Short mmCIF file of C-alpha atoms in Angstrom, two decimals:
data_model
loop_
_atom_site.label_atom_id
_atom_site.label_comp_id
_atom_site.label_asym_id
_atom_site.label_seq_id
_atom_site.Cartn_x
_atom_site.Cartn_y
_atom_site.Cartn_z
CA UNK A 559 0.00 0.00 0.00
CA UNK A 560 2.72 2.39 0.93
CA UNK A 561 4.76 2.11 -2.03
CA UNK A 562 1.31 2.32 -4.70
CA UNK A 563 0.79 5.40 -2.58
CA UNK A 564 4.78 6.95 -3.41
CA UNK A 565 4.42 5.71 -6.19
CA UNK A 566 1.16 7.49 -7.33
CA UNK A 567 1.83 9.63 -10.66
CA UNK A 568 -0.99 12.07 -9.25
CA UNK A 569 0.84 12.24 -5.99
CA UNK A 570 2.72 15.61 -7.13
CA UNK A 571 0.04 17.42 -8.76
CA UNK A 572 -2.42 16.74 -5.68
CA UNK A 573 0.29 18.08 -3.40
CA UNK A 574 1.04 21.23 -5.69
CA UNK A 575 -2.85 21.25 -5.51
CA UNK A 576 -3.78 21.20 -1.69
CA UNK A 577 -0.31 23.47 -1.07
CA UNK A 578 -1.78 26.32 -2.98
CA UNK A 579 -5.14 26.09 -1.72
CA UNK A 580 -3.61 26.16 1.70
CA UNK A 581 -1.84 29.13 0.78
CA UNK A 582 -4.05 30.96 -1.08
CA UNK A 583 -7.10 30.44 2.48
CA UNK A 584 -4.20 31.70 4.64
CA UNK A 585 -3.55 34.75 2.32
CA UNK A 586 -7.01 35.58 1.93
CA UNK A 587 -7.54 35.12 6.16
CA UNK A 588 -4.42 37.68 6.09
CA UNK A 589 -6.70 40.14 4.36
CA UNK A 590 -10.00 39.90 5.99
CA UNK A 591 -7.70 39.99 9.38
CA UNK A 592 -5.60 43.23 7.99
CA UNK A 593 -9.02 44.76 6.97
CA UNK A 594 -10.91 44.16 10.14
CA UNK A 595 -7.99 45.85 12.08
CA UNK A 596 -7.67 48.75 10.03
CA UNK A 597 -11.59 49.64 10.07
CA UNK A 598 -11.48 49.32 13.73
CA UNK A 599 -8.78 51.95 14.16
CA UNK A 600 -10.24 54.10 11.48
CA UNK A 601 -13.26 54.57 13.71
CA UNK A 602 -11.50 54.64 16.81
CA UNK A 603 -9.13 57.58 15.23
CA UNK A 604 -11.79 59.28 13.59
CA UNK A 605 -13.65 59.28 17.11
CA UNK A 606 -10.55 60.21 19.07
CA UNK A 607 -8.57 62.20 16.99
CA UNK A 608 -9.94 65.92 15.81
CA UNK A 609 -9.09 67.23 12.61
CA UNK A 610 -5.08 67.55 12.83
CA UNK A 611 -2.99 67.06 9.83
CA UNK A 612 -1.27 64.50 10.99
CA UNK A 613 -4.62 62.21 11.90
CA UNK A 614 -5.52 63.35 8.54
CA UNK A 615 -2.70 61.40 6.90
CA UNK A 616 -2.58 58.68 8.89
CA UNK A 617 -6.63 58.07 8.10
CA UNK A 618 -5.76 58.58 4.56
CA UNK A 619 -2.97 56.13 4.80
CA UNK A 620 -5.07 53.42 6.13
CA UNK A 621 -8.20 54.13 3.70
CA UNK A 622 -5.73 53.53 0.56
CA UNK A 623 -4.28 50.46 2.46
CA UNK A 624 -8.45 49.19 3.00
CA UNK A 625 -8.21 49.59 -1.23
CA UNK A 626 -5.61 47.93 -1.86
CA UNK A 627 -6.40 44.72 0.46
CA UNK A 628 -10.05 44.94 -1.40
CA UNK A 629 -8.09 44.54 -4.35
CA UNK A 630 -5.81 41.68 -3.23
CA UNK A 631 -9.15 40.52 -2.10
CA UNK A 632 -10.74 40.26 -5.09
CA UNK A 633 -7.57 38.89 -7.03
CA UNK A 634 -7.25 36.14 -4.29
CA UNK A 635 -10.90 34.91 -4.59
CA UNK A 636 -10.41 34.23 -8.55
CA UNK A 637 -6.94 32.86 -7.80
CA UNK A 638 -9.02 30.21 -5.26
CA UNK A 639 -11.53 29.68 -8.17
CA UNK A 640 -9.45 28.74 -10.93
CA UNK A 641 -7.16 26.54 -8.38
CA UNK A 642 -10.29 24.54 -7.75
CA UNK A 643 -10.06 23.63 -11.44
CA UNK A 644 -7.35 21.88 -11.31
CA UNK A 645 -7.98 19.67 -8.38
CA UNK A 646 -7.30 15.94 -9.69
CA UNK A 647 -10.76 14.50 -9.78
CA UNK A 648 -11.30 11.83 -7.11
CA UNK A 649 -10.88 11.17 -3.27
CA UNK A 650 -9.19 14.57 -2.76
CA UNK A 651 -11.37 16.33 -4.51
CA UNK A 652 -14.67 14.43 -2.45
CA UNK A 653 -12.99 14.93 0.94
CA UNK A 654 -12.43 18.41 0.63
CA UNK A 655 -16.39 19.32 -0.64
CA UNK A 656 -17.06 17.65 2.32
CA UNK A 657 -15.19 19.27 4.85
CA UNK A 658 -16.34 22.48 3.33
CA UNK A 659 -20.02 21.32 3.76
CA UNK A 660 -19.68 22.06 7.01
CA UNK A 661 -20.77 25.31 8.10
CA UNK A 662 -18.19 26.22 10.44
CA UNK A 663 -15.49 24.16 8.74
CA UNK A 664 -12.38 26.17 10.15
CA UNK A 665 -13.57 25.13 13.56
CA UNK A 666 -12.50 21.68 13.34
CA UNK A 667 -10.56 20.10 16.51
CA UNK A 668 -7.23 20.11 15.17
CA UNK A 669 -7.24 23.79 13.57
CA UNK A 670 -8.00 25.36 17.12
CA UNK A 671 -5.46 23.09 18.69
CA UNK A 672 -2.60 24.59 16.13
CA UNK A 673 -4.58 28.18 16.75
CA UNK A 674 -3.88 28.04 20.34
CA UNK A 675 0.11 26.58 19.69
CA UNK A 676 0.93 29.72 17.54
CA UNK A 677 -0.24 31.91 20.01
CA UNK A 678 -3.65 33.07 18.34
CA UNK A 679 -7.17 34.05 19.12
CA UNK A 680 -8.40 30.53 20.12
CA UNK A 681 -6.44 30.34 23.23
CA UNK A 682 -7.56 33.35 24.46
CA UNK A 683 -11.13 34.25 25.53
CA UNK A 684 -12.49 36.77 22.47
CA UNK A 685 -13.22 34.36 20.64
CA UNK A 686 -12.25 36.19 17.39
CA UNK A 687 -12.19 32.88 15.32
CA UNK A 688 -15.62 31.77 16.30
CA UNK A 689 -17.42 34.82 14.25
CA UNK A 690 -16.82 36.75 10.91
CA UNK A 691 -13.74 39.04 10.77
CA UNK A 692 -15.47 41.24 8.59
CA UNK A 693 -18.74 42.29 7.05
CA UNK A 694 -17.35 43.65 3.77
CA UNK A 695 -16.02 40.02 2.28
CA UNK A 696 -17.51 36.55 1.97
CA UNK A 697 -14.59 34.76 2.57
CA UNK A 698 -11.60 34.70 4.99
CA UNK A 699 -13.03 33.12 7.87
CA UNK A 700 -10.54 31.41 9.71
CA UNK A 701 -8.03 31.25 12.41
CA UNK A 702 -5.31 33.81 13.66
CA UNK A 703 -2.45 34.92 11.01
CA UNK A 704 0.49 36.98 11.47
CA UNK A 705 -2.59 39.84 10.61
CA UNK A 706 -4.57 39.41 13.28
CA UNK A 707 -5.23 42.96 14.95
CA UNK A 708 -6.11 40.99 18.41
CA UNK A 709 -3.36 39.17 18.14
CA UNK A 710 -0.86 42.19 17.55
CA UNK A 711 -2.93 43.89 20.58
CA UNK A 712 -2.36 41.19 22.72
CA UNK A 713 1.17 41.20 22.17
CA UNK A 714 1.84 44.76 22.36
CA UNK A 715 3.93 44.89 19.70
CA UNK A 716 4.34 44.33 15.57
CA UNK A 717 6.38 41.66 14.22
CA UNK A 718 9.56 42.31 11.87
CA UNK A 719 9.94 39.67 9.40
CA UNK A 720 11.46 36.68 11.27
CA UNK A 721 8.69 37.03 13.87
CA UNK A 722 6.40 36.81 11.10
CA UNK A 723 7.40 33.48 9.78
CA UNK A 724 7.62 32.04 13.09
CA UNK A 725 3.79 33.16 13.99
CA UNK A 726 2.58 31.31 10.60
CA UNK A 727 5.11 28.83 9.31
CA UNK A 728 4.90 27.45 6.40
CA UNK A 729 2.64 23.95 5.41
CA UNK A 730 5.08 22.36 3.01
CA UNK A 731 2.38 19.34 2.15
CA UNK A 732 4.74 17.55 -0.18
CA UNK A 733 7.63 16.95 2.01
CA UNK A 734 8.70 12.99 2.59
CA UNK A 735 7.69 11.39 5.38
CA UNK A 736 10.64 9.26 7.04
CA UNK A 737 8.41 6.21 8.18
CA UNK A 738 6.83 5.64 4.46
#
């Protein structure tokens, strides 16, 4: 069984396959997280902060960042789309339909468990990964990423670029197991 499975001609295409839609669901949580932290200090600011030049420039900063991530949004969602396409028909195929049949599919056991390791919303008691992130897009639910304005609350503190990698490693789905 073990070598038809290494030996499976599909076996690299169905990794290349499940790797980008893996990527593509965290980039598009990344967004919906970015957004959701940016419209919350946009109304906080615009609340707190009277007309000064500098508030000014900061709102204006954050408004053209809010366009762009609608942007990267919208180019992410089609990406998604046409990497459905090219799933390899079969099992894979069946077994992810099903998981997303469920309505609250992110929830699953295992996906809060590796929440709560990297340090994100599910360990904590908001409860941020329980309800939409955002009323603006459809998609994007999901668990904490190195976006996540909670998260970066919580900490105190923004991550530089090492920090970043080690708050969402990468899924490399195609690497060899040792045992097989």
């Amino acid at each position: 069984m073990v070598d038809t499975i290494k030996n499976d001609p599909w076996l690299p295409a169905r990794g290349q396959w499940v790797q980008k839609l893996i990527d593509l669901n965290i980039r598009l949580c990344e967004i919906v997280q970015r957004e959701a932290y940016l419209v919350k200090q946009c109304a906080e600011s615009e609340d707190l902060l009277k007309d000064t030049k500098k508030s000014q420039q900061q709102l204006d900063e954050w408004h053209a960042e809010m366009e762009a991530l609608n942007q990267d949004y919208w180019s992410v969602e089609r990406m998604l789309y046409a990497n459905y396409a090219l799933c390899p028909t079969g099992p894979l195929w069946r077994a992810y339909l099903a998981a997303r049949k469920v309505p609250q599919w992110h929830l699953f056991a295992w996906l809060n468990e590796d929440c709560v390791r990297r340090g994100g919303c599910c360990g904590r008691a908001c409860g941020c990964c329980k309800k939409p992130r955002s009323s603006l897009q459809s998609k994007g639910d999901g668990h904490c990423t190195r976006m996540c304005g909670c998260c970066m609350e919580s900490r105190g503190f923004s991550l530089n670029e090492e920090q970043q990698k080690l708050c969402q490693p990468t899924v490399n789905v195609m690497c060899e197991r040792r045992d097989m």
